[in-house]
Amino acid sequence: MSSSPQSNRAERQPIPVTPLLVPERATTRLPRSLTPLVGREREVAAVSLLLQRENVRLLVLTGPGGVGKTRVALQVAADGHETFPDGVVFVPLAPIRDPDLVLPTVAAAFDLRDTGTQPLHERLVAFLGVKHLLLVLDNFEHVADAAPDIAALLGAGHDLSFLVTSRRPLRLYGEREYHVPPLALPDAATAAVTAGGVPAGGSFG
């Protein structure tokens, strides 16, 4: 990926990420859902099983916008955080459009900053290379050209795993894609107990 003077300046000033901390684990950073996830048990179970496989370290949840990719990813991460000794970290990418800002945004999620003595991407690779954690990257389609940067991080260590939500696959070696289907319509019994015709567990992403 080419680098311009503007992108270099942007890398020195990464967009801050303010995660909501889950108190049980200092290294587990996931935004809290305001409503329970309903009707996605099959998808959550399937994705969780895939992440448990040693040969699946990059799992991409694909599907159109609004189908529920983010909610599924968050539930999988919350349910499986104990599988990863160094925790799980959620990085929202929707606010950015410049692929050169992906690595600085990931670094900011770990409170890593450019010290001037070592390039930020090298510090990030060294830091993640010794971690056994799950990194959740949300809305990657906005910065699809940063896929090679994710490949570099993936190669940093054998215990680092990625769960990515994107409208399309990343096209990286070793990538496993899981297509999130639309949420099935509720049956008559379920519809009868919803308030005002609004399902109890909406989805986004």
XYZ file of C-alpha atoms in Angstrom:
205
model
C 0.000 0.000 0.000
C 1.419 3.405 -0.942
C 1.910 6.021 1.739
C 1.460 9.764 1.263
C 2.677 12.643 3.487
C -0.936 13.149 4.596
C -1.322 9.485 5.579
C 1.983 9.583 7.489
C 0.768 12.591 9.443
C -2.532 10.832 10.086
C -0.678 7.787 11.393
C 1.107 9.965 13.918
C -2.293 11.177 15.142
C -4.473 8.042 15.374
C -8.203 8.288 15.898
C -8.809 7.492 19.583
C -10.969 4.509 20.405
C -12.970 4.701 23.615
C -13.991 1.124 24.439
C -16.526 0.179 27.076
C -14.755 -2.095 29.529
C -16.196 -5.392 30.674
C -15.126 -5.464 34.333
C -14.429 -9.217 34.553
C -11.336 -8.957 32.312
C -9.210 -5.853 31.895
C -8.255 -6.926 28.379
C -11.830 -7.598 27.276
C -13.289 -4.534 25.625
C -16.735 -4.848 24.095
C -19.565 -2.342 23.751
C -22.610 -3.378 25.715
C -25.783 -4.241 23.807
C -28.913 -2.409 24.937
C -31.193 -5.299 23.966
C -30.772 -9.086 24.035
C -29.939 -10.895 20.823
C -32.956 -12.960 19.763
C -33.255 -15.463 16.937
C -29.542 -15.805 16.199
C -28.689 -18.833 18.299
C -27.810 -20.950 15.270
C -25.481 -18.336 13.783
C -23.774 -17.609 17.111
C -23.179 -21.321 17.722
C -21.820 -21.896 14.207
C -19.438 -18.939 14.332
C -18.257 -19.890 17.824
C -17.435 -23.413 16.660
C -15.493 -22.093 13.686
C -13.370 -19.858 15.915
C -12.443 -22.844 18.047
C -10.713 -24.512 15.102
C -6.957 -24.111 15.024
C -6.971 -23.506 11.268
C -9.518 -20.663 11.472
C -7.773 -17.481 12.561
C -9.476 -15.041 10.205
C -13.254 -15.378 10.129
C -15.260 -12.821 8.159
C -18.980 -12.376 8.720
C -20.461 -11.118 5.469
C -23.906 -9.903 4.485
C -25.754 -6.730 3.528
C -25.886 -3.719 5.812
C -28.334 -4.067 8.677
C -28.519 -7.861 8.558
C -27.061 -8.230 12.048
C -23.371 -9.018 11.511
C -22.216 -6.759 14.327
C -24.646 -8.174 16.865
C -23.649 -11.740 16.016
C -19.947 -10.871 16.285
C -20.413 -9.163 19.641
C -22.371 -12.082 21.056
C -19.760 -14.578 19.868
C -16.996 -12.459 21.392
C -18.849 -12.050 24.690
C -19.638 -15.761 24.940
C -16.151 -16.912 24.037
C -13.886 -14.435 25.791
C -12.584 -17.116 28.154
C -11.274 -19.052 25.137
C -8.714 -16.287 24.608
C -6.401 -15.834 27.633
C -5.533 -12.267 26.610
C -9.156 -11.335 26.041
C -11.162 -9.908 23.166
C -11.083 -6.364 21.804
C -13.672 -4.669 19.597
C -12.482 -2.045 17.088
C -15.187 -0.049 15.231
C -14.031 0.980 11.764
C -17.205 2.706 10.535
C -15.970 6.177 11.626
C -12.944 6.042 9.304
C -12.634 5.940 5.522
C -8.857 6.097 5.063
C -7.286 2.597 4.959
C -4.049 4.090 6.296
C -5.847 4.774 9.579
C -6.765 1.143 10.272
C -3.530 0.173 12.026
C -3.412 3.391 14.092
C -7.032 2.768 15.117
C -6.227 -0.789 16.169
C -3.163 0.459 18.036
C -5.254 3.045 19.857
C -7.561 0.277 21.096
C -4.525 -1.067 22.990
C -3.367 2.396 24.077
C -0.299 2.146 21.831
C 1.026 5.458 20.549
C 3.760 6.480 18.160
C 6.813 7.165 20.315
C 9.016 8.281 17.436
C 11.623 5.597 18.169
C 9.857 2.780 16.320
C 7.187 2.876 13.586
C 3.728 2.368 15.008
C 2.959 -0.639 12.833
C 6.138 -2.361 14.069
C 5.164 -1.743 17.692
C 1.695 -3.127 16.991
C 3.050 -6.245 15.290
C 5.453 -6.883 18.183
C 2.709 -6.308 20.756
C 0.128 -8.575 19.128
C 2.664 -11.221 18.183
C 2.792 -12.525 21.771
C -0.941 -12.271 22.464
C -3.584 -14.998 22.443
C -6.604 -12.827 21.836
C -9.548 -12.216 19.528
C -9.620 -8.928 17.639
C -13.078 -7.970 16.359
C -12.948 -5.522 13.441
C -16.355 -4.066 12.638
C -17.486 -2.624 9.283
C -14.299 -3.407 7.386
C -15.896 -2.710 3.995
C -15.231 1.003 4.534
C -11.477 0.399 4.530
C -11.173 -2.686 2.307
C -7.795 -1.583 0.912
C -6.290 -2.155 4.361
C -6.649 -5.935 3.970
C -2.861 -6.406 3.474
C -2.308 -4.714 6.842
C -4.571 -7.282 8.477
C -2.603 -10.049 6.764
C 0.582 -8.605 8.287
C -0.955 -8.623 11.760
C -2.240 -12.144 11.229
C 1.285 -13.273 10.487
C 2.627 -11.653 13.637
C 1.694 -14.541 15.922
C 0.071 -17.949 15.809
C -2.378 -17.240 18.642
C -3.930 -14.048 17.291
C -7.407 -14.456 15.776
C -9.660 -12.051 13.878
C -13.431 -11.855 13.678
C -14.322 -9.312 11.000
C -17.686 -7.962 9.869
C -17.828 -6.764 6.274
C -20.277 -6.589 3.419
C -17.771 -8.529 1.332
C -14.844 -10.861 2.044
C -11.310 -9.570 2.460
C -9.828 -12.002 -0.120
C -6.895 -12.934 2.095
C -5.083 -16.249 2.300
C -6.526 -18.443 5.040
C -9.707 -16.396 5.317
C -12.904 -18.225 6.256
C -16.198 -16.586 5.309
C -19.512 -17.011 7.120
C -22.506 -15.419 5.427
C -25.026 -14.069 7.933
C -28.548 -14.661 6.570
C -31.468 -12.292 7.154
C -33.268 -12.843 10.436
C -36.224 -15.187 9.980
C -39.659 -13.650 10.439
C -41.240 -14.518 13.797
C -44.001 -17.092 13.837
C -47.503 -16.255 15.025
C -46.791 -17.228 18.647
C -43.688 -15.057 18.797
C -45.408 -12.148 17.098
C -48.198 -12.283 19.671
C -45.825 -11.460 22.524
C -43.898 -8.640 20.865
C -44.728 -5.131 21.928
C -46.450 -3.060 19.286
C -45.311 -5.416 16.568
C -41.629 -4.695 17.268
C -39.491 -7.851 17.778
C -37.820 -8.106 21.177
C -34.274 -8.312 19.806
C -33.466 -6.119 16.830
C -30.189 -6.317 15.008
C -27.806 -3.963 13.282
C -24.639 -4.058 11.248
